[in-house]
PDB file of C-alpha atoms in Angstrom:
ATOM      1  CA  MET A 137       0.000   0.000   0.000  1.00 87.00           C
ATOM      2  CA  GLU A 138       1.251   3.483  -0.856  1.00 95.00           C
ATOM      3  CA  PHE A 139       1.077   6.506   1.442  1.00 98.00           C
ATOM      4  CA  HIS A 140       1.686  10.161   0.666  1.00 98.00           C
ATOM      5  CA  THR A 141       2.886  13.283   2.463  1.00 98.00           C
ATOM      6  CA  GLY A 142       0.017  14.582   4.618  1.00 98.00           C
ATOM      7  CA  ASP A 143      -1.578  11.151   5.118  1.00 98.00           C
ATOM      8  CA  GLN A 144      -2.204   9.929   8.675  1.00 97.00           C
ATOM      9  CA  PRO A 145      -1.307   6.260   8.182  1.00 96.00           C
ATOM     10  CA  GLY A 146      -0.936   5.301  11.844  1.00 95.00           C
ATOM     11  CA  GLU A 147       2.024   4.227  13.916  1.00 95.00           C
ATOM     12  CA  GLY A 148       4.865   2.431  12.160  1.00 96.00           C
ATOM     13  CA  ARG A 149       7.866   2.848   9.906  1.00 97.00           C
ATOM     14  CA  TYR A 150       7.528   4.107   6.353  1.00 98.00           C
ATOM     15  CA  ARG A 151      10.155   3.894   3.608  1.00 98.00           C
ATOM     16  CA  CYS A 152      10.532   6.638   1.014  1.00 98.00           C
ATOM     17  CA  LYS A 153       9.905   5.075  -2.401  1.00 98.00           C
ATOM     18  CA  ASN A 154      12.546   7.342  -3.953  1.00 98.00           C
ATOM     19  CA  CYS A 155      15.612   7.075  -1.691  1.00 98.00           C
ATOM     20  CA  GLY A 156      14.706   4.449   0.942  1.00 98.00           C
ATOM     21  CA  TYR A 157      14.872   6.813   3.929  1.00 98.00           C
ATOM     22  CA  ILE A 158      12.855   5.503   6.908  1.00 98.00           C
ATOM     23  CA  VAL A 159      10.347   7.788   8.614  1.00 97.00           C
ATOM     24  CA  ARG A 160       8.882   6.686  11.955  1.00 97.00           C
ATOM     25  CA  ILE A 161       5.329   7.712  12.837  1.00 97.00           C
ATOM     26  CA  THR A 162       4.620   7.443  16.575  1.00 96.00           C
ATOM     27  CA  SER A 163       0.998   8.623  16.777  1.00 96.00           C
ATOM     28  CA  ASP A 164      -2.208   7.851  14.893  1.00 94.00           C
ATOM     29  CA  THR A 165      -2.719  11.602  14.405  1.00 96.00           C
ATOM     30  CA  GLU A 166       0.800  12.306  13.110  1.00 97.00           C
ATOM     31  CA  LYS A 167       1.023  13.133   9.397  1.00 98.00           C
ATOM     32  CA  LEU A 168       3.680  11.828   7.040  1.00 98.00           C
ATOM     33  CA  PRO A 169       6.155  14.570   6.194  1.00 97.00           C
ATOM     34  CA  ALA A 170       7.906  14.988   2.893  1.00 98.00           C
ATOM     35  CA  CYS A 171      11.013  12.803   2.984  1.00 98.00           C
ATOM     36  CA  PRO A 172      13.617  14.610   5.123  1.00 98.00           C
ATOM     37  CA  ASN A 173      16.365  13.178   2.908  1.00 98.00           C
ATOM     38  CA  CYS A 174      15.155  13.854  -0.654  1.00 98.00           C
ATOM     39  CA  GLY A 175      11.819  15.689  -0.405  1.00 98.00           C
ATOM     40  CA  HIS A 176       9.841  12.901  -2.107  1.00 98.00           C
ATOM     41  CA  HIS A 177       6.153  12.394  -1.203  1.00 98.00           C
ATOM     42  CA  GLU A 178       5.462   8.650  -1.630  1.00 98.00           C
ATOM     43  CA  PHE A 179       6.084   6.032   1.044  1.00 98.00           C
ATOM     44  CA  GLU A 180       5.422   2.361   1.693  1.00 98.00           C
ATOM     45  CA  LYS A 181       4.840   0.835   5.122  1.00 97.00           C
ATOM     46  CA  LEU A 182       7.544  -1.620   6.107  1.00 96.00           C
ATOM     47  CA  GLU A 183       6.325  -5.203   6.302  1.00 82.00           C
ATOM     48  CA  GLY A 184       5.695  -6.635   9.730  1.00 75.00           C
ATOM     49  CA  GLU A 185       4.524  -3.250  11.006  1.00 51.00           C
ATOM     50  CA  ASP A 186       0.987  -2.744  12.274  1.00 49.00           C
TER      51      ASP A 186
END
């Protein structure tokens, strides 16, 4: 499943689909930022994360 900057995907780790940088979301109300490394806006949730 793909997530984008501004989505509230829930707690877990999300990998930037452009550079592979890992963003950690720690709250269900936290929004995904643009990738801090490359500025990209598409992420995938790492497997095994709920």
